[in-house]
XYZ file of C-alpha atoms in Angstrom:
726
model
C 72.624 -86.105 117.778
C 72.780 -87.863 121.141
C 70.598 -90.663 119.718
C 72.818 -90.922 116.659
C 75.993 -91.046 118.754
C 74.476 -93.685 121.032
C 73.595 -95.941 118.123
C 77.004 -95.399 116.585
C 78.792 -96.345 119.811
C 76.521 -99.377 120.164
C 77.336 -100.597 116.654
C 81.037 -99.848 117.146
C 81.183 -101.975 120.241
C 79.270 -104.839 118.593
C 81.526 -104.910 115.541
C 84.769 -104.674 117.479
C 84.495 -108.346 118.436
C 85.118 -109.367 114.829
C 87.523 -106.592 113.924
C 90.330 -104.487 115.219
C 89.643 -101.770 117.804
C 87.754 -98.735 116.513
C 90.845 -96.584 116.734
C 92.736 -98.855 114.400
C 93.233 -97.380 110.954
C 92.196 -99.884 108.279
C 95.005 -101.000 106.043
C 94.813 -101.078 102.279
C 95.756 -104.755 102.365
C 92.247 -105.785 103.375
C 92.213 -108.902 101.192
C 92.520 -111.875 103.531
C 92.767 -115.544 102.691
C 93.552 -118.433 105.009
C 96.215 -120.627 103.438
C 96.243 -124.356 104.274
C 98.453 -124.987 107.242
C 99.392 -121.359 107.603
C 98.336 -118.220 109.360
C 96.046 -115.584 107.945
C 98.005 -113.667 105.303
C 96.998 -110.531 103.441
C 97.035 -110.954 99.670
C 96.311 -108.597 96.811
C 96.687 -108.254 93.084
C 100.228 -106.995 93.610
C 101.334 -110.621 93.216
C 99.882 -110.857 89.689
C 102.466 -110.747 86.863
C 100.095 -108.653 84.727
C 100.491 -105.547 86.822
C 103.251 -102.955 86.566
C 106.372 -103.151 88.681
C 106.070 -99.515 89.722
C 103.929 -98.880 92.788
C 101.570 -95.924 92.650
C 100.518 -94.460 95.963
C 96.974 -93.152 96.391
C 98.458 -90.279 98.375
C 99.728 -88.886 95.077
C 97.806 -85.788 94.140
C 95.202 -86.464 91.474
C 93.702 -84.153 88.878
C 93.566 -83.317 85.232
C 94.909 -80.645 82.925
C 93.313 -80.284 79.534
C 95.304 -79.168 76.540
C 95.181 -79.482 72.790
C 98.043 -80.805 70.715
C 98.277 -80.662 66.975
C 94.538 -80.647 66.453
C 94.017 -83.712 68.642
C 92.338 -83.781 72.011
C 94.327 -84.993 74.979
C 94.012 -84.807 78.746
C 97.042 -84.960 81.002
C 97.339 -85.283 84.738
C 97.975 -82.273 86.946
C 97.981 -81.643 90.647
C 94.928 -81.219 92.862
C 94.542 -81.716 96.582
C 94.382 -85.322 97.675
C 91.801 -86.627 100.089
C 92.910 -85.866 103.682
C 91.522 -89.105 105.041
C 93.288 -90.957 102.301
C 96.620 -89.506 103.324
C 96.098 -90.913 106.791
C 96.097 -94.418 105.412
C 99.765 -94.102 104.438
C 99.599 -97.442 102.649
C 100.376 -98.963 99.286
C 97.458 -99.352 96.862
C 96.799 -101.791 94.094
C 99.075 -101.431 91.142
C 97.607 -100.363 87.826
C 97.633 -102.795 84.919
C 100.114 -102.124 82.145
C 99.065 -100.506 78.925
C 97.712 -103.345 76.749
C 99.908 -104.261 73.830
C 98.535 -103.142 70.485
C 95.818 -100.993 72.098
C 95.224 -97.419 71.029
C 95.586 -94.591 73.509
C 92.247 -92.874 74.133
C 91.936 -89.198 75.009
C 89.374 -89.509 77.799
C 87.239 -86.743 79.216
C 86.616 -85.407 82.702
C 83.022 -85.484 83.937
C 81.932 -83.264 86.830
C 78.427 -83.102 88.282
C 77.487 -80.396 90.747
C 74.295 -80.269 92.868
C 72.678 -82.760 90.509
C 69.055 -83.483 91.413
C 66.705 -85.705 89.429
C 62.960 -85.826 90.007
C 60.637 -88.409 88.467
C 56.944 -88.126 89.237
C 55.546 -91.279 90.824
C 58.936 -93.023 90.994
C 59.139 -92.980 94.787
C 56.376 -93.437 97.316
C 57.259 -90.525 99.570
C 59.314 -88.233 97.337
C 59.756 -87.545 93.632
C 63.471 -86.805 94.118
C 65.393 -89.880 93.004
C 68.822 -88.207 93.201
C 69.388 -85.371 95.680
C 72.142 -82.757 95.290
C 74.850 -85.182 94.222
C 78.425 -83.967 93.664
C 81.325 -85.823 92.122
C 83.709 -86.205 89.233
C 85.321 -88.829 87.007
C 88.784 -88.557 85.482
C 90.335 -90.098 82.375
C 92.032 -93.431 82.915
C 90.069 -94.193 86.092
C 87.082 -96.279 87.168
C 84.392 -94.442 89.114
C 81.743 -96.684 90.638
C 78.277 -95.647 91.839
C 77.347 -98.038 94.641
C 74.265 -98.405 96.767
C 71.350 -100.697 97.638
C 68.383 -101.262 95.375
C 66.302 -98.172 94.484
C 68.991 -95.820 95.751
C 69.228 -93.852 92.484
C 72.334 -95.478 90.968
C 70.986 -96.038 87.462
C 69.162 -92.711 87.486
C 72.376 -90.850 88.305
C 74.224 -92.785 85.595
C 71.563 -91.918 83.013
C 71.544 -88.291 84.123
C 75.291 -88.012 83.534
C 74.992 -89.604 80.086
C 71.934 -87.563 79.116
C 69.693 -90.602 78.660
C 66.927 -89.855 81.136
C 63.311 -90.271 80.144
C 61.384 -87.187 79.084
C 59.279 -87.443 82.246
C 62.381 -86.884 84.422
C 63.490 -83.386 85.370
C 67.134 -82.618 86.057
C 68.475 -79.781 88.175
C 72.127 -78.920 88.631
C 75.088 -78.825 86.294
C 77.123 -81.430 84.407
C 80.529 -80.409 83.025
C 82.394 -82.225 80.269
C 86.060 -81.173 80.147
C 85.188 -78.110 82.186
C 82.359 -76.923 79.924
C 78.602 -77.154 80.410
C 77.733 -79.388 77.496
C 76.113 -82.690 76.730
C 77.940 -85.705 75.389
C 77.826 -85.973 71.597
C 77.192 -89.051 69.483
C 80.239 -91.275 69.328
C 82.016 -89.578 72.237
C 80.435 -91.892 74.804
C 79.027 -95.375 75.054
C 76.238 -96.668 77.265
C 75.796 -100.344 78.154
C 72.413 -101.382 79.487
C 71.969 -103.728 82.427
C 70.534 -106.598 80.417
C 72.357 -108.166 77.501
C 70.539 -107.746 74.184
C 72.487 -109.853 71.719
C 71.762 -111.933 68.614
C 72.458 -115.545 69.493
C 72.644 -116.836 65.926
C 75.685 -114.655 65.102
C 79.286 -115.173 66.116
C 81.022 -112.592 68.277
C 83.011 -111.232 65.332
C 79.941 -111.088 63.082
C 77.867 -109.338 65.729
C 80.517 -106.682 66.373
C 81.181 -106.232 62.662
C 77.516 -105.555 61.891
C 77.387 -103.189 64.887
C 80.381 -101.300 63.487
C 78.694 -101.066 60.088
C 75.604 -99.568 61.722
C 77.560 -97.039 63.778
C 80.546 -95.895 61.743
C 80.728 -94.187 58.350
C 83.225 -95.244 55.714
C 83.980 -98.387 53.801
C 83.467 -101.926 55.033
C 87.112 -102.949 55.088
C 88.063 -99.995 57.305
C 85.930 -101.299 60.163
C 87.562 -104.691 60.552
C 90.455 -103.214 62.514
C 88.005 -101.461 64.841
C 86.242 -104.753 65.521
C 89.514 -106.568 66.205
C 90.535 -103.814 68.635
C 87.253 -104.199 70.518
C 87.669 -107.979 70.649
C 91.204 -107.600 71.989
C 90.195 -104.935 74.522
C 87.529 -107.181 76.080
C 89.653 -110.381 75.917
C 87.276 -112.129 73.507
C 89.880 -113.508 71.102
C 89.203 -117.179 71.831
C 85.430 -116.649 71.458
C 85.507 -114.488 68.302
C 84.286 -117.257 65.974
C 81.862 -118.817 68.425
C 78.100 -118.392 68.193
C 76.780 -116.152 70.947
C 73.710 -118.284 71.588
C 75.142 -121.593 70.417
C 73.118 -124.328 68.703
C 72.037 -127.907 69.282
C 75.604 -129.276 69.058
C 77.527 -126.469 70.769
C 76.945 -124.338 73.817
C 76.861 -120.586 73.511
C 78.733 -118.003 75.530
C 78.396 -117.789 79.286
C 76.908 -114.771 81.017
C 80.290 -113.156 81.688
C 81.375 -113.490 78.062
C 78.030 -112.144 76.838
C 78.444 -109.165 79.132
C 81.841 -108.428 77.611
C 80.356 -108.674 74.121
C 77.767 -106.055 75.109
C 80.567 -103.740 76.226
C 82.634 -104.472 73.111
C 79.683 -103.335 70.959
C 80.070 -99.832 72.381
C 83.863 -99.894 72.045
C 83.748 -100.009 68.248
C 83.056 -96.256 68.354
C 86.181 -95.764 70.498
C 84.346 -93.556 73.009
C 86.126 -91.239 75.409
C 83.589 -91.972 78.169
C 81.940 -95.329 78.828
C 78.873 -95.724 81.058
C 77.947 -99.240 82.193
C 74.831 -100.096 84.167
C 75.664 -103.046 86.431
C 78.619 -104.650 84.608
C 78.513 -107.529 87.120
C 74.802 -108.214 86.612
C 74.111 -111.968 87.010
C 77.819 -112.855 87.065
C 79.536 -115.288 89.409
C 82.622 -114.308 91.388
C 85.137 -115.555 88.803
C 83.353 -113.876 85.874
C 82.986 -110.694 87.908
C 86.703 -110.586 88.715
C 87.644 -111.205 85.081
C 85.228 -108.491 83.987
C 86.680 -105.892 86.349
C 90.293 -106.745 85.472
C 89.350 -106.321 81.802
C 87.722 -102.961 82.523
C 90.769 -101.920 84.534
C 92.952 -102.650 81.520
C 90.513 -100.677 79.357
C 90.760 -97.721 81.718
C 94.543 -97.827 81.454
C 94.191 -96.804 77.789
C 92.789 -93.447 78.929
C 89.042 -94.093 78.726
C 86.824 -92.646 81.466
C 84.734 -95.421 83.036
C 81.621 -94.760 85.127
C 79.415 -97.644 86.167
C 76.998 -98.778 88.832
C 77.539 -101.670 91.222
C 75.187 -103.226 93.713
C 77.687 -105.454 95.481
C 81.150 -106.842 94.806
C 83.761 -109.101 96.327
C 86.795 -107.842 98.197
C 89.141 -108.394 95.264
C 86.861 -106.531 92.873
C 86.400 -103.686 95.338
C 90.148 -103.136 95.419
C 90.175 -102.348 91.681
C 87.941 -99.272 91.948
C 89.504 -95.826 91.878
C 86.628 -93.776 93.272
C 83.297 -94.610 94.790
C 80.041 -92.674 94.993
C 77.924 -94.188 97.756
C 74.177 -93.549 97.501
C 71.246 -94.375 99.745
C 67.727 -93.240 98.912
C 69.179 -90.658 96.533
C 71.496 -89.096 99.127
C 75.255 -89.081 98.656
C 76.830 -90.619 101.745
C 80.393 -90.490 100.421
C 82.403 -89.645 97.326
C 86.117 -90.175 97.047
C 88.811 -92.819 96.785
C 87.770 -96.332 97.733
C 90.243 -96.650 100.597
C 89.124 -93.297 101.963
C 85.584 -94.685 102.142
C 86.794 -97.272 104.651
C 88.296 -94.509 106.757
C 85.064 -92.519 106.458
C 83.003 -95.394 107.880
C 85.541 -95.834 110.658
C 85.396 -92.133 111.532
C 81.585 -92.304 111.620
C 81.734 -95.160 114.121
C 81.197 -98.081 111.758
C 84.594 -99.719 111.146
C 84.753 -102.569 108.660
C 85.488 -105.952 110.261
C 88.692 -107.537 109.000
C 87.105 -110.673 107.555
C 84.193 -108.856 105.885
C 84.053 -107.467 102.354
C 83.976 -103.649 102.321
C 81.042 -103.519 99.893
C 79.082 -105.959 102.069
C 79.813 -103.802 105.086
C 78.755 -100.594 103.317
C 75.467 -102.033 102.094
C 74.806 -103.645 105.463
C 75.057 -100.234 107.086
C 72.904 -98.246 104.623
C 70.324 -100.749 103.314
C 67.026 -100.191 105.124
C 65.807 -103.639 104.097
C 68.063 -105.079 106.784
C 65.767 -103.683 109.486
C 63.235 -106.445 108.814
C 65.993 -109.051 109.020
C 67.179 -107.549 112.308
C 63.691 -107.844 113.760
C 63.528 -111.496 112.728
C 66.961 -112.175 114.223
C 66.010 -110.557 117.523
C 62.850 -112.656 117.743
C 64.841 -115.795 117.049
C 67.466 -114.669 119.539
C 64.887 -114.328 122.297
C 63.693 -117.885 121.733
C 66.942 -119.699 121.005
C 69.605 -117.663 122.742
C 72.429 -115.660 121.230
C 72.305 -115.662 117.420
C 73.258 -112.243 116.138
C 74.992 -109.173 117.497
C 73.395 -106.904 114.883
C 71.811 -104.057 116.784
C 72.279 -101.036 114.529
C 69.395 -98.875 113.305
C 69.921 -98.406 109.550
C 68.188 -95.024 109.410
C 70.450 -93.728 112.171
C 73.523 -95.069 110.383
C 72.511 -93.308 107.162
C 72.023 -89.977 108.941
C 75.324 -90.395 110.759
C 77.266 -91.152 107.585
C 75.628 -88.302 105.688
C 76.314 -85.723 108.393
C 79.844 -86.985 108.907
C 80.607 -86.681 105.202
C 79.158 -83.178 104.896
C 81.361 -81.906 107.688
C 84.455 -83.877 106.691
C 87.546 -82.691 104.871
C 86.813 -85.324 102.190
C 83.822 -83.293 100.983
C 85.943 -80.141 100.965
C 88.622 -81.905 98.922
C 85.999 -83.048 96.409
C 84.670 -79.501 96.046
C 88.195 -78.172 95.538
C 88.865 -80.765 92.844
C 85.579 -79.995 91.124
C 86.406 -76.280 91.157
C 89.805 -76.881 89.576
C 88.286 -79.148 86.911
C 85.644 -76.579 85.945
C 87.617 -73.343 86.154
C 89.036 -73.830 82.654
C 87.323 -75.246 79.596
C 89.106 -77.986 77.706
C 88.552 -79.281 74.196
C 84.926 -80.092 73.466
C 83.958 -83.613 72.492
C 82.916 -83.533 68.867
C 80.221 -85.699 67.357
C 81.460 -88.523 65.185
C 79.980 -89.297 61.806
C 77.143 -91.754 61.380
C 76.494 -94.355 58.752
C 73.985 -93.272 56.115
C 70.392 -94.508 56.198
C 70.915 -96.467 52.984
C 73.933 -98.211 54.490
C 72.022 -99.052 57.645
C 69.104 -100.470 55.676
C 71.480 -102.642 53.641
C 73.298 -103.833 56.780
C 70.088 -104.614 58.679
C 68.638 -106.423 55.661
C 71.704 -108.605 55.239
C 71.997 -109.251 58.984
C 68.307 -110.183 59.212
C 68.680 -112.523 56.244
C 71.584 -114.243 57.989
C 69.688 -114.496 61.276
C 66.510 -115.787 59.623
C 68.446 -118.417 57.707
C 70.139 -119.679 60.891
C 67.176 -119.473 63.271
C 65.136 -122.589 62.489
C 62.258 -121.288 64.626
C 61.974 -118.127 62.562
C 60.746 -119.377 59.151
C 62.002 -122.924 58.623
C 59.649 -124.431 61.210
C 56.828 -122.380 59.797
C 57.630 -123.647 56.294
C 57.480 -127.260 57.450
C 54.164 -126.718 59.248
C 52.636 -124.937 56.259
C 53.664 -127.791 53.958
C 52.120 -130.318 56.346
C 48.946 -128.238 56.557
C 48.729 -127.909 52.766
C 49.233 -131.667 52.388
C 46.568 -132.536 54.951
C 43.940 -130.059 53.732
C 44.683 -130.765 50.063
C 44.437 -134.529 50.599
C 41.175 -134.158 52.532
C 39.578 -132.174 49.691
C 41.233 -133.982 46.784
C 39.228 -135.437 43.900
C 36.639 -132.653 43.842
C 34.758 -132.234 40.616
C 34.011 -128.976 38.832
C 30.241 -129.256 38.923
C 27.850 -126.900 40.650
C 27.403 -129.257 43.602
C 31.079 -128.960 44.621
C 31.184 -125.144 44.869
C 30.503 -125.130 48.612
C 33.141 -127.796 49.211
C 35.783 -125.770 47.357
C 34.874 -122.696 49.395
C 35.383 -124.689 52.593
C 38.755 -126.027 51.388
C 40.128 -122.548 50.579
C 38.691 -121.112 53.814
C 40.339 -123.786 55.988
C 43.706 -123.536 54.236
C 44.014 -119.736 54.417
C 42.703 -119.458 57.990
C 44.928 -122.076 59.579
C 48.004 -121.149 57.531
C 47.764 -117.589 58.844
C 47.394 -118.926 62.390
C 50.792 -120.630 62.083
C 52.433 -117.203 62.204
C 52.534 -117.459 66.000
C 55.537 -119.756 65.530
C 57.648 -116.679 64.759
C 56.648 -114.712 67.872
C 59.839 -115.520 69.884
C 62.078 -114.469 66.997
C 60.062 -111.292 66.376
C 60.274 -110.447 70.075
C 64.070 -110.735 69.945
C 64.140 -108.459 66.898
C 62.158 -105.779 68.737
C 64.424 -105.967 71.793
C 67.552 -105.681 69.658
C 66.018 -102.687 67.889
C 65.184 -101.007 71.204
C 68.793 -101.383 72.355
C 70.263 -100.129 69.079
C 67.806 -97.250 68.809
C 68.601 -96.048 72.335
C 72.255 -95.798 71.272
C 71.280 -94.092 67.978
C 72.513 -97.030 65.927
C 69.196 -97.583 64.186
C 65.791 -96.034 63.593
C 62.173 -97.030 63.133
C 62.073 -96.643 59.348
C 65.472 -98.304 58.954
C 64.433 -101.246 61.123
C 61.083 -101.792 59.383
C 62.551 -101.466 55.896
C 65.339 -103.925 56.619
C 62.968 -106.341 58.334
C 60.402 -106.394 55.527
C 63.056 -106.718 52.803
C 64.697 -109.621 54.625
C 61.363 -111.400 55.145
C 60.341 -111.239 51.460
C 62.359 -114.293 50.287
C 61.209 -116.507 53.160
C 57.549 -115.498 52.952
C 57.584 -116.032 49.189
C 59.202 -119.446 49.663
C 56.493 -120.418 52.167
C 53.702 -119.097 49.958
C 54.809 -120.684 46.679
C 55.686 -124.092 48.169
C 52.568 -124.560 50.303
C 50.271 -122.967 47.689
C 51.440 -125.280 44.923
C 51.033 -128.360 47.138
C 47.488 -127.369 48.093
C 46.596 -126.132 44.586
C 47.370 -129.395 42.831
C 46.115 -131.723 45.572
C 42.764 -129.923 45.764
C 42.516 -129.864 41.963
C 41.837 -126.148 41.614
C 41.368 -124.345 38.328
C 43.854 -125.037 35.535
C 45.881 -122.160 34.109
C 49.223 -120.585 34.929
C 47.748 -117.121 35.483
C 45.150 -118.398 37.945
C 47.784 -120.384 39.807
C 50.154 -117.396 40.081
C 47.332 -115.197 41.397
C 46.700 -117.834 44.081
C 50.401 -117.707 45.059
C 50.479 -113.892 45.017
C 47.284 -113.595 47.049
C 48.539 -116.036 49.658
C 51.888 -114.199 49.789
C 50.108 -110.895 50.513
C 48.033 -112.655 53.172
C 51.233 -113.833 54.884
C 52.737 -110.345 54.579
C 49.702 -108.764 56.260
C 49.761 -111.443 58.928
C 53.450 -110.754 59.558
C 52.613 -107.107 60.157
C 49.860 -108.078 62.602
C 52.298 -110.246 64.567
C 54.798 -107.389 64.682
C 52.105 -104.999 65.952
C 51.099 -107.306 68.808
C 54.697 -108.143 69.762
C 55.743 -104.477 69.725
C 52.760 -103.401 71.825
C 52.941 -106.141 74.468
C 56.642 -107.170 74.453
C 55.727 -110.355 76.285
C 55.783 -113.801 74.708
C 52.848 -115.363 76.556
C 50.491 -112.430 76.110
C 51.558 -111.920 72.496
C 50.759 -115.534 71.555
C 47.476 -115.462 73.487
C 46.422 -112.201 71.838
C 47.283 -113.452 68.355
C 45.282 -116.663 68.832
C 42.294 -114.633 70.019
C 42.537 -112.106 67.162
C 42.817 -114.833 64.518
C 39.869 -116.705 66.003
C 37.713 -113.573 65.941
C 38.713 -112.761 62.356
C 38.071 -116.294 61.112
C 34.674 -116.455 62.817
C 33.635 -113.046 61.514
C 34.724 -113.953 57.984
C 32.746 -117.207 58.267
C 29.570 -115.900 59.900
C 28.958 -112.970 57.568
C 30.445 -114.250 54.294
C 29.441 -117.906 54.077
C 25.749 -118.042 53.180
C 25.105 -121.393 54.846
C 26.676 -120.335 58.151
C 24.596 -119.455 61.169
C 24.240 -115.723 61.872
C 26.938 -114.541 64.230
C 26.978 -111.764 66.835
C 26.312 -108.275 65.551
C 29.668 -106.935 66.787
C 31.477 -109.355 64.471
C 29.965 -107.764 61.385
C 32.333 -104.741 61.277
C 35.247 -107.038 62.145
C 34.643 -108.954 58.935
C 35.542 -105.811 56.971
C 38.895 -105.325 58.702
C 39.843 -109.022 58.758
C 42.424 -109.802 56.101
C 40.975 -113.327 55.863
C 37.887 -111.853 54.226
C 39.687 -110.172 51.331
C 42.162 -113.012 50.824
C 39.481 -115.715 50.671
C 37.188 -113.570 48.560
C 39.948 -112.880 46.030
C 40.880 -116.569 45.818
C 37.258 -117.608 45.244
C 36.761 -114.958 42.587
C 39.958 -116.159 40.914
C 38.624 -119.740 40.966
C 35.225 -118.965 39.414
C 36.005 -115.936 37.238
C 34.703 -116.571 33.687
C 33.240 -119.987 34.452
C 29.673 -121.187 33.912
C 27.565 -124.076 35.174
C 24.679 -125.841 33.469
C 21.384 -125.925 35.323
C 19.333 -128.572 33.629
C 19.598 -128.897 29.889
C 18.644 -125.363 28.852
C 19.714 -122.844 31.509
C 23.281 -121.939 32.563
C 24.536 -119.651 35.309
C 27.884 -117.889 35.636
C 30.507 -118.769 38.191
C 29.812 -115.549 40.113
C 26.111 -116.419 40.375
C 26.944 -119.907 41.605
C 29.463 -118.515 44.080
C 27.093 -115.863 45.442
C 24.772 -118.607 46.607
C 27.552 -119.889 48.852
C 29.812 -116.906 49.637
C 29.323 -113.138 49.612
C 31.410 -111.859 46.661
C 31.286 -108.898 44.339
C 30.054 -109.337 40.750
C 32.730 -106.957 39.445
C 35.273 -108.743 37.239
C 38.113 -106.644 38.703
C 37.109 -107.390 42.276
C 39.906 -109.901 42.828
C 42.539 -107.277 41.979
C 40.816 -104.799 44.257
C 41.031 -107.345 47.079
C 44.731 -107.771 46.346
C 45.186 -103.988 46.558
C 43.343 -103.906 49.887
C 45.700 -106.565 51.247
C 48.689 -104.473 50.139
C 47.282 -101.391 51.879
C 46.618 -103.402 55.038
C 50.238 -104.623 55.039
C 51.392 -101.015 54.738
C 48.979 -99.853 57.467
C 50.246 -102.494 59.901
C 53.839 -101.375 59.284
C 52.834 -97.771 59.913
C 51.212 -98.813 63.178
C 54.387 -100.674 64.135
C 56.415 -97.531 63.434
C 54.189 -95.490 65.763
C 54.464 -98.139 68.472
C 58.241 -98.233 68.104
C 58.384 -94.484 68.466
C 56.019 -94.033 71.404
C 56.335 -97.282 73.352
C 59.642 -99.029 72.615
C 61.630 -95.813 72.547
C 60.403 -95.118 76.078
C 61.447 -98.645 77.099
C 57.919 -99.609 78.042
C 55.149 -101.826 76.756
C 51.378 -101.628 76.620
C 51.112 -104.625 78.951
C 53.314 -103.040 81.628
C 51.594 -99.686 81.075
C 48.144 -101.162 81.738
C 49.393 -103.119 84.770
C 50.916 -99.935 86.201
C 47.637 -98.039 85.725
C 45.667 -100.793 87.454
C 48.047 -100.763 90.425
C 47.788 -96.974 90.726
C 43.991 -97.180 90.685
C 44.061 -99.797 93.446
């Protein structure tokens, strides 16, 4: 303790040069701005016309009382002890925003977590405990922020409260919802991931409308009002008819607007509790301020907001109601935001006047600053005075933790938690879901709209296939039907099918987006593996058939293949099944790797191996290939597609050998390519292609269930294993 007190006094003396004396109680008006030609004046959001005229003091006792009225759930405020350190401030806080016009009042829920500990094996280098004995609560109509440096357990605590931890994580402790030990039901809460997963080819209104159709039961027209409410709540009215990703002639939404769209997607369910992981992720200061003001207005409707923050500006910090400060899984403080300033001052680390409180907090508890301190001291020794930073971060963390445990703030939090859990309130009921048939129809129609607007999805592939068919067909045009041209026709069909299937890599970026959107929607129970695959395959049918019939007809007539409508339609159908199998292969690779570069590289390698194996062991004139390619030729869809097309070309034909002897088309073809003499072989090959398309979809379903649902990929899994072995 003597070492801790010495370091605290040392830091206190070093920071006093830029701040008031340590004994000075920090004021709530800690927003400072130097006006041109004037002195330093404190400013706050009290000057904004959007805030109420009534001033609410943080000294007012805060709590909740749960009661049920007329079958509806509602939570009203009651009295609980206020934070003692907060009462010492004796200052005016930020005013709350007014209740938004036209918004619906939401019956929020109180969340209390007691002695919550989360362990994840292998997550930390020295300990498996990511969150250690955390206590806190969140009340309706308030914003509770979980703040801390990187790898402090913020997101893990947020996921533990929402019940979205991975199966490998173990949770100890208790979580109360409205005073009862229960988990949050579907529709009663919303969870927004850190990264935005949106569909750029849809407008904001279209995207939210399709999300509402996937989440809510009922008729289509009933969900338009829900979408408009979500747009109004997140201040997206002027962007409602704008494409999220934009196009060549118009820019899409900025990062702040996209972040609000991600939050609006969860608001269509009208949740009582909303969890947001890093709402200010990759936002500039203006977008961050607009985001937090919007969330503050959302909280004024009664919704309970809990989110994580890494760092924020002074203005944004003043909008928080309560703060949970974490460092390496330990809770260093929980309480009102202004009380946190007093807590740091009591521990010997007062916040300098011109410094942001969040910057000061993270500076004191982030162990990564120790390396910077060492660099500054080395530079100071060589170039004179540069920095007065001389605080040991580990000592500061221990000081803050011990000060909080013995403070009256911790006692006030425990008293509030006891009052919130001593009586059970109304339980949050699960809301109805849309039926599987409705979800399949919605996903099919949405995918059709996306595929028709995304030129990289199928339109570019259609153009390339037409160019390929024109080039190959022109190169092999004018072929006769004699026995000497059998090998040339085999080569023409082989080249066309092989390279047309290779063009499927053009759709890898679009397929990767589809998988990411599915992963986000599945984590929120908006979709499922079977629903996603069914909608995706139904939506791809028209485009794949358009590609197959257009490119097949161009190649068929240019190459001068066999006359007859039935033979021509079999060629189109066979090529369509080949594209369908190839689409499943692309989806398998993209789902397993979830990386664009490695997915394209893997697909090129797989297609090359399949084409070579089909050529080495099926074409009689080819050189013998490696032995390991022989079994590959039986699982390569090129083999069955090409074999069926050749059998269709020479089925029932005959060739004259001299003037007396004739041979059948199968006999002539067997001298060039390995085919079956059975007359129904071409239909058997078509059936094999259909089964392969089904098998690839089944493999995709298993990958979606075991890899995507766990938010991981085979590529990252293998990299992690290699690092652990090293």
